[in-house]
Amino acid sequence: LMHGAGQWGSMRFFFEGNTAVFQEKFDPREAWELIEREKLTNIMMTGDAMGRPLIEALAQLDAEREVDLSSLFVIASSAVVFSQSVKDQFLERLPNVMLFDSIGSTETGQNGMIAVSKDDKMTAGGPTVAASPEAVVLDENLARVAPGSGVVGRLARGGHIPLRYHNDPEKSAATFVVGADGNRYAVAGDNVILEADGNITLLGRDSVCINSGGEKIFTEEVEAIVKAHPDVYDAIIVGVPDERWGQRVAAVAQARPGTTVTLEDIDAHCRQSLAGYKVPRELHLVDHVDRSEAGKPNYRWAKAVATGQPH
């Protein structure tokens, strides 16, 4: 509840006079049992970190008995990457639900949302969402990017935004800016492309972007492809030092039980969907990929694993 996603996902139902159900600790099997027992209509989760264990726990339950999920009609995700491969599994098992994928920041509200159907597929760069009325894309000079220009810009939000972070002038100056048009915007650090139809294609965040030989590689894009490999359960992508290119792409991955995955497997799989310079050059297998309780990837931990540092 410290994040906007949890607040919006519960308070809207409180305000409407409905019931909100919370798990004390996330347990995917118990979640489906709660939905079934309480006849829940909506669930809110954080991308693959919750989505993947949820859909796999449902498959296990289905093998044991008939699960009554007839009350459920909305599944909403926010805050982290929700891979197309995981979305496909949800839509295959629950073809009649409305699946929403949204982005935004707690400080500034929602920047974009899309309802995902069974026929939707990820774009070459990343997922594409419908921009909110206040969302714009700014270039390096804080000027608004024209739709369809192909320029990689930063997602920003105007309208009713905060004045500053409390007692943090440096972060305030970086986040809350005045654009070339004289309007104030909140810039959270998401790199995007503004498409000709006004939608926005998500690429990744500045803070974890990899620079290899001058080419920007967005970790979220590579993670989504790596996690689509049938023998990979979870993965985090990081940049590690490279004498020639400055950085190279490394994958820290958790294989599915009973499987073996190699760098050659990952290479062949990724080259079907990614440019060669984005393909992982290293693979570090771990027993468990470390994530925060909110499901966000622990990039500091993953980089320590990839570089052989204590963690």
GROMACS .gro file of C-alpha atoms in nm:
model
  311
    1LEU     CA    1   0.000   0.000   0.000
    2MET     CA    2   0.304   0.231   0.000
    3HIS     CA    3   0.280   0.237  -0.382
    4GLY     CA    4   0.020   0.399  -0.604
    5ALA     CA    5  -0.074   0.067  -0.764
    6GLY     CA    6  -0.183  -0.082  -0.431
    7GLN     CA    7  -0.358   0.237  -0.327
    8TRP     CA    8  -0.558   0.279  -0.649
    9GLY     CA    9  -0.629  -0.092  -0.669
   10SER     CA   10  -0.797  -0.091  -0.327
   11MET     CA   11  -0.925   0.260  -0.254
   12ARG     CA   12  -1.138   0.280  -0.567
   13PHE     CA   13  -1.332  -0.022  -0.442
   14PHE     CA   14  -1.357   0.122  -0.091
   15PHE     CA   15  -1.500   0.444  -0.235
   16GLU     CA   16  -1.755   0.244  -0.434
   17GLY     CA   17  -1.864   0.052  -0.125
   18ASN     CA   18  -1.714  -0.278  -0.240
   19THR     CA   19  -1.489  -0.531  -0.068
   20ALA     CA   20  -1.110  -0.548  -0.104
   21VAL     CA   21  -0.924  -0.866  -0.008
   22PHE     CA   22  -0.554  -0.864   0.082
   23GLN     CA   23  -0.304  -1.145   0.121
   24GLU     CA   24  -0.073  -1.106   0.418
   25LYS     CA   25   0.201  -1.260   0.205
   26PHE     CA   26   0.184  -1.340  -0.165
   27ASP     CA   27   0.110  -1.707  -0.226
   28PRO     CA   28  -0.001  -1.787  -0.584
   29ARG     CA   29  -0.199  -2.100  -0.501
   30GLU     CA   30  -0.376  -1.932  -0.210
   31ALA     CA   31  -0.455  -1.635  -0.435
   32TRP     CA   32  -0.663  -1.851  -0.671
   33GLU     CA   33  -0.834  -2.017  -0.373
   34LEU     CA   34  -0.922  -1.670  -0.239
   35ILE     CA   35  -1.062  -1.565  -0.577
   36GLU     CA   36  -1.271  -1.880  -0.592
   37ARG     CA   37  -1.391  -1.868  -0.229
   38GLU     CA   38  -1.463  -1.493  -0.207
   39LYS     CA   39  -1.601  -1.468  -0.565
   40LEU     CA   40  -1.358  -1.188  -0.647
   41THR     CA   41  -1.407  -0.995  -0.970
   42ASN     CA   42  -1.076  -0.806  -1.002
   43ILE     CA   43  -0.714  -0.881  -0.918
   44MET     CA   44  -0.420  -0.639  -0.914
   45MET     CA   45  -0.065  -0.768  -0.956
   46THR     CA   46   0.284  -0.658  -1.057
   47GLY     CA   47   0.380  -0.807  -1.394
   48ASP     CA   48   0.577  -1.127  -1.438
   49ALA     CA   49   0.693  -1.141  -1.076
   50MET     CA   50   0.341  -1.230  -0.969
   51GLY     CA   51   0.190  -1.324  -1.305
   52ARG     CA   52   0.420  -1.615  -1.382
   53PRO     CA   53   0.383  -1.796  -1.047
   54LEU     CA   54   0.009  -1.724  -1.054
   55ILE     CA   55  -0.058  -1.881  -1.393
   56GLU     CA   56   0.166  -2.180  -1.319
   57ALA     CA   57  -0.001  -2.238  -0.982
   58LEU     CA   58  -0.337  -2.232  -1.161
   59ALA     CA   59  -0.216  -2.500  -1.401
   60GLN     CA   60  -0.127  -2.718  -1.102
   61LEU     CA   61  -0.468  -2.658  -0.945
   62ASP     CA   62  -0.641  -2.738  -1.274
   63ALA     CA   63  -0.465  -3.074  -1.279
   64GLU     CA   64  -0.607  -3.155  -0.935
   65ARG     CA   65  -0.965  -3.035  -0.962
   66GLU     CA   66  -1.207  -2.803  -1.140
   67VAL     CA   67  -1.139  -2.444  -1.032
   68ASP     CA   68  -1.439  -2.208  -1.037
   69LEU     CA   69  -1.315  -1.866  -1.153
   70SER     CA   70  -1.642  -1.758  -1.310
   71SER     CA   71  -1.658  -1.444  -1.096
   72LEU     CA   72  -1.325  -1.307  -1.226
   73PHE     CA   73  -1.337  -1.065  -1.518
   74VAL     CA   74  -1.049  -0.815  -1.471
   75ILE     CA   75  -0.677  -0.879  -1.427
   76ALA     CA   76  -0.470  -0.560  -1.395
   77SER     CA   77  -0.092  -0.527  -1.386
   78SER     CA   78   0.135  -0.230  -1.322
   79ALA     CA   79   0.483  -0.123  -1.203
   80VAL     CA   80   0.701  -0.385  -1.381
   81VAL     CA   81   0.729  -0.568  -1.712
   82PHE     CA   82   0.436  -0.797  -1.799
   83SER     CA   83   0.579  -1.018  -2.075
   84GLN     CA   84   0.376  -1.117  -2.376
   85SER     CA   85   0.452  -1.484  -2.314
   86VAL     CA   86   0.295  -1.463  -1.967
   87LYS     CA   87  -0.002  -1.262  -2.096
   88ASP     CA   88  -0.061  -1.531  -2.357
   89GLN     CA   89  -0.081  -1.797  -2.086
   90PHE     CA   90  -0.342  -1.597  -1.894
   91LEU     CA   91  -0.552  -1.534  -2.203
   92GLU     CA   92  -0.529  -1.900  -2.307
   93ARG     CA   93  -0.660  -2.016  -1.969
   94LEU     CA   94  -0.897  -1.724  -1.905
   95PRO     CA   95  -1.007  -1.608  -2.253
   96ASN     CA   96  -1.302  -1.404  -2.123
   97VAL     CA   97  -1.117  -1.182  -1.875
   98MET     CA   98  -1.017  -0.822  -1.943
   99LEU     CA   99  -0.638  -0.801  -1.911
  100PHE     CA  100  -0.495  -0.454  -1.841
  101ASP     CA  101  -0.129  -0.352  -1.857
  102SER     CA  102  -0.054  -0.002  -1.725
  103ILE     CA  103   0.244   0.218  -1.644
  104GLY     CA  104   0.298   0.522  -1.428
  105SER     CA  105   0.464   0.638  -1.108
  106THR     CA  106   0.328   0.677  -0.759
  107GLU     CA  107   0.429   1.045  -0.758
  108THR     CA  108   0.252   1.146  -1.079
  109GLY     CA  109  -0.023   0.898  -1.153
  110GLN     CA  110  -0.095   0.683  -1.453
  111ASN     CA  111   0.076   0.761  -1.784
  112GLY     CA  112  -0.064   0.485  -1.998
  113MET     CA  113  -0.283   0.178  -2.006
  114ILE     CA  114  -0.395  -0.078  -2.258
  115ALA     CA  115  -0.645  -0.359  -2.255
  116VAL     CA  116  -0.471  -0.668  -2.394
  117SER     CA  117  -0.656  -0.921  -2.609
  118LYS     CA  118  -0.551  -1.267  -2.719
  119ASP     CA  119  -0.448  -1.133  -3.060
  120ASP     CA  120  -0.217  -0.856  -2.928
  121LYS     CA  121   0.157  -0.910  -2.962
  122MET     CA  122   0.460  -0.724  -2.831
  123THR     CA  123   0.616  -0.474  -3.070
  124ALA     CA  124   0.981  -0.501  -3.171
  125GLY     CA  125   1.088  -0.262  -2.896
  126GLY     CA  126   0.850  -0.346  -2.616
  127PRO     CA  127   0.485  -0.329  -2.513
  128THR     CA  128   0.275  -0.043  -2.653
  129VAL     CA  129   0.011   0.132  -2.442
  130ALA     CA  130  -0.245   0.403  -2.499
  131ALA     CA  131  -0.120   0.731  -2.353
  132SER     CA  132  -0.322   0.915  -2.091
  133PRO     CA  133  -0.438   1.269  -2.185
  134GLU     CA  134  -0.162   1.427  -1.971
  135ALA     CA  135   0.123   1.209  -2.102
  136VAL     CA  136   0.378   1.351  -2.346
  137VAL     CA  137   0.719   1.246  -2.478
  138LEU     CA  138   1.010   1.490  -2.438
  139ASP     CA  139   1.343   1.489  -2.622
  140GLU     CA  140   1.683   1.573  -2.469
  141ASN     CA  141   1.601   1.945  -2.497
  142LEU     CA  142   1.267   1.894  -2.315
  143ALA     CA  143   1.075   1.968  -2.635
  144ARG     CA  144   0.772   1.757  -2.719
  145VAL     CA  145   0.842   1.477  -2.968
  146ALA     CA  146   0.622   1.461  -3.278
  147PRO     CA  147   0.415   1.142  -3.321
  148GLY     CA  148   0.568   0.897  -3.567
  149SER     CA  149   0.910   1.064  -3.569
  150GLY     CA  150   1.085   0.753  -3.433
  151VAL     CA  151   1.277   0.963  -3.178
  152VAL     CA  152   1.351   0.788  -2.849
  153GLY     CA  153   1.234   1.029  -2.580
  154ARG     CA  154   1.142   1.031  -2.215
  155LEU     CA  155   0.790   0.976  -2.096
  156ALA     CA  156   0.657   1.276  -1.903
  157ARG     CA  157   0.331   1.381  -1.744
  158GLY     CA  158   0.183   1.728  -1.720
  159GLY     CA  159  -0.129   1.856  -1.551
  160HIS     CA  160  -0.163   1.817  -1.175
  161ILE     CA  161   0.183   1.706  -1.061
  162PRO     CA  162   0.371   1.756  -0.731
  163LEU     CA  163   0.588   2.061  -0.667
  164ARG     CA  164   0.889   1.870  -0.540
  165TYR     CA  165   1.024   1.581  -0.332
  166HIS     CA  166   1.043   1.670   0.036
  167ASN     CA  167   1.395   1.786   0.132
  168ASP     CA  168   1.551   1.648  -0.188
  169PRO     CA  169   1.625   1.939  -0.424
  170GLU     CA  170   1.858   1.734  -0.647
  171LYS     CA  171   1.604   1.464  -0.721
  172SER     CA  172   1.329   1.727  -0.750
  173ALA     CA  173   1.525   1.915  -1.018
  174ALA     CA  174   1.579   1.594  -1.217
  175THR     CA  175   1.217   1.477  -1.198
  176PHE     CA  176   1.005   1.795  -1.209
  177VAL     CA  177   1.110   2.003  -1.509
  178VAL     CA  178   0.988   2.293  -1.719
  179GLY     CA  179   0.953   2.192  -2.083
  180ALA     CA  180   1.045   2.396  -2.389
  181ASP     CA  181   0.678   2.494  -2.413
  182GLY     CA  182   0.688   2.651  -2.066
  183ASN     CA  183   0.474   2.383  -1.900
  184ARG     CA  184   0.579   2.180  -1.594
  185TYR     CA  185   0.626   1.807  -1.636
  186ALA     CA  186   0.719   1.510  -1.419
  187VAL     CA  187   0.979   1.286  -1.585
  188ALA     CA  188   1.015   0.943  -1.425
  189GLY     CA  189   1.298   0.807  -1.644
  190ASP     CA  190   1.112   0.582  -1.890
  191ASN     CA  191   1.248   0.576  -2.246
  192VAL     CA  192   0.971   0.550  -2.504
  193ILE     CA  193   0.877   0.611  -2.867
  194LEU     CA  194   0.564   0.810  -2.954
  195GLU     CA  195   0.394   0.622  -3.237
  196ALA     CA  196   0.206   0.785  -3.526
  197ASP     CA  197  -0.128   0.683  -3.373
  198GLY     CA  198  -0.046   0.855  -3.042
  199ASN     CA  199   0.030   0.539  -2.849
  200ILE     CA  200   0.361   0.496  -2.667
  201THR     CA  201   0.603   0.205  -2.702
  202LEU     CA  202   0.795   0.132  -2.383
  203LEU     CA  203   1.168   0.066  -2.415
  204GLY     CA  204   1.313   0.077  -2.063
  205ARG     CA  205   1.446   0.294  -1.784
  206ASP     CA  206   1.755   0.517  -1.796
  207SER     CA  207   1.884   0.382  -1.467
  208VAL     CA  208   1.936   0.026  -1.597
  209CYS     CA  209   2.005   0.098  -1.964
  210ILE     CA  210   2.316  -0.078  -2.102
  211ASN     CA  211   2.556   0.113  -2.329
  212SER     CA  212   2.746  -0.130  -2.552
  213GLY     CA  213   2.967   0.036  -2.811
  214GLY     CA  214   2.746   0.344  -2.807
  215GLU     CA  215   2.426   0.144  -2.860
  216LYS     CA  216   2.153   0.170  -2.597
  217ILE     CA  217   2.015  -0.163  -2.484
  218PHE     CA  218   1.707  -0.159  -2.264
  219THR     CA  219   1.717  -0.442  -2.014
  220GLU     CA  220   1.338  -0.484  -1.997
  221GLU     CA  221   1.319  -0.565  -2.368
  222VAL     CA  222   1.588  -0.836  -2.341
  223GLU     CA  223   1.438  -0.976  -2.019
  224ALA     CA  224   1.101  -1.026  -2.184
  225ILE     CA  225   1.258  -1.228  -2.465
  226VAL     CA  226   1.484  -1.436  -2.239
  227LYS     CA  227   1.191  -1.521  -2.007
  228ALA     CA  228   0.994  -1.643  -2.308
  229HIS     CA  229   1.241  -1.934  -2.343
  230PRO     CA  230   1.053  -2.249  -2.230
  231ASP     CA  231   1.331  -2.354  -1.990
  232VAL     CA  232   1.372  -2.014  -1.820
  233TYR     CA  233   1.153  -1.938  -1.519
  234ASP     CA  234   1.285  -1.589  -1.442
  235ALA     CA  235   1.571  -1.361  -1.549
  236ILE     CA  236   1.731  -1.022  -1.493
  237ILE     CA  237   1.951  -0.855  -1.755
  238VAL     CA  238   2.245  -0.633  -1.657
  239GLY     CA  239   2.545  -0.470  -1.820
  240VAL     CA  240   2.892  -0.586  -1.718
  241PRO     CA  241   3.230  -0.426  -1.803
  242ASP     CA  242   3.376  -0.502  -2.145
  243GLU     CA  243   3.722  -0.384  -2.256
  244ARG     CA  244   3.617  -0.334  -2.617
  245TRP     CA  245   3.255  -0.221  -2.599
  246GLY     CA  246   3.240  -0.060  -2.254
  247GLN     CA  247   2.959  -0.292  -2.147
  248ARG     CA  248   2.820  -0.625  -2.262
  249VAL     CA  249   2.487  -0.791  -2.193
  250ALA     CA  250   2.470  -1.054  -1.918
  251ALA     CA  251   2.172  -1.266  -1.816
  252VAL     CA  252   2.118  -1.384  -1.458
  253ALA     CA  253   1.858  -1.657  -1.495
  254GLN     CA  254   1.663  -1.915  -1.297
  255ALA     CA  255   1.598  -2.233  -1.494
  256ARG     CA  256   1.279  -2.431  -1.455
  257PRO     CA  257   1.307  -2.737  -1.230
  258GLY     CA  258   1.440  -3.040  -1.413
  259THR     CA  259   1.571  -2.843  -1.711
  260THR     CA  260   1.912  -2.736  -1.830
  261VAL     CA  261   1.962  -2.414  -2.024
  262THR     CA  262   2.287  -2.297  -2.181
  263LEU     CA  263   2.418  -1.972  -2.324
  264GLU     CA  264   2.392  -2.129  -2.669
  265ASP     CA  265   2.022  -2.200  -2.607
  266ILE     CA  266   1.962  -1.839  -2.500
  267ASP     CA  267   2.160  -1.707  -2.797
  268ALA     CA  268   1.962  -1.905  -3.054
  269HIS     CA  269   1.631  -1.814  -2.890
  270CYS     CA  270   1.705  -1.441  -2.861
  271ARG     CA  271   1.832  -1.400  -3.217
  272GLN     CA  272   1.485  -1.483  -3.345
  273SER     CA  273   1.353  -1.160  -3.190
  274LEU     CA  274   1.646  -0.931  -3.105
  275ALA     CA  275   1.925  -0.754  -3.293
  276GLY     CA  276   2.258  -0.928  -3.243
  277TYR     CA  277   2.411  -0.659  -3.022
  278LYS     CA  278   2.126  -0.702  -2.771
  279VAL     CA  279   2.174  -1.079  -2.728
  280PRO     CA  280   2.327  -1.184  -2.390
  281ARG     CA  281   2.697  -1.267  -2.407
  282GLU     CA  282   2.701  -1.426  -2.061
  283LEU     CA  283   2.463  -1.654  -1.871
  284HIS     CA  284   2.474  -1.689  -1.492
  285LEU     CA  285   2.240  -1.954  -1.356
  286VAL     CA  286   2.105  -1.909  -1.002
  287ASP     CA  287   1.870  -2.109  -0.781
  288HIS     CA  288   1.642  -1.810  -0.733
  289VAL     CA  289   1.620  -1.467  -0.897
  290ASP     CA  290   1.609  -1.198  -0.629
  291ARG     CA  291   1.323  -0.948  -0.644
  292SER     CA  292   1.172  -0.699  -0.403
  293GLU     CA  293   0.850  -0.782  -0.218
  294ALA     CA  294   0.672  -0.566  -0.478
  295GLY     CA  295   0.813  -0.790  -0.753
  296LYS     CA  296   1.066  -0.545  -0.893
  297PRO     CA  297   1.400  -0.686  -1.014
  298ASN     CA  298   1.703  -0.642  -0.788
  299TYR     CA  299   1.949  -0.509  -1.043
  300ARG     CA  300   2.220  -0.444  -0.783
  301TRP     CA  301   2.208  -0.809  -0.675
  302ALA     CA  302   2.208  -0.931  -1.037
  303LYS     CA  303   2.510  -0.718  -1.128
  304ALA     CA  304   2.698  -0.853  -0.825
  305VAL     CA  305   2.620  -1.208  -0.939
  306ALA     CA  306   2.728  -1.133  -1.297
  307THR     CA  307   3.056  -0.969  -1.192
  308GLY     CA  308   3.145  -1.219  -0.918
  309GLN     CA  309   3.107  -0.966  -0.636
  310PRO     CA  310   2.979  -1.045  -0.286
  311HIS     CA  311   2.601  -1.012  -0.257
   0.00000   0.00000   0.00000
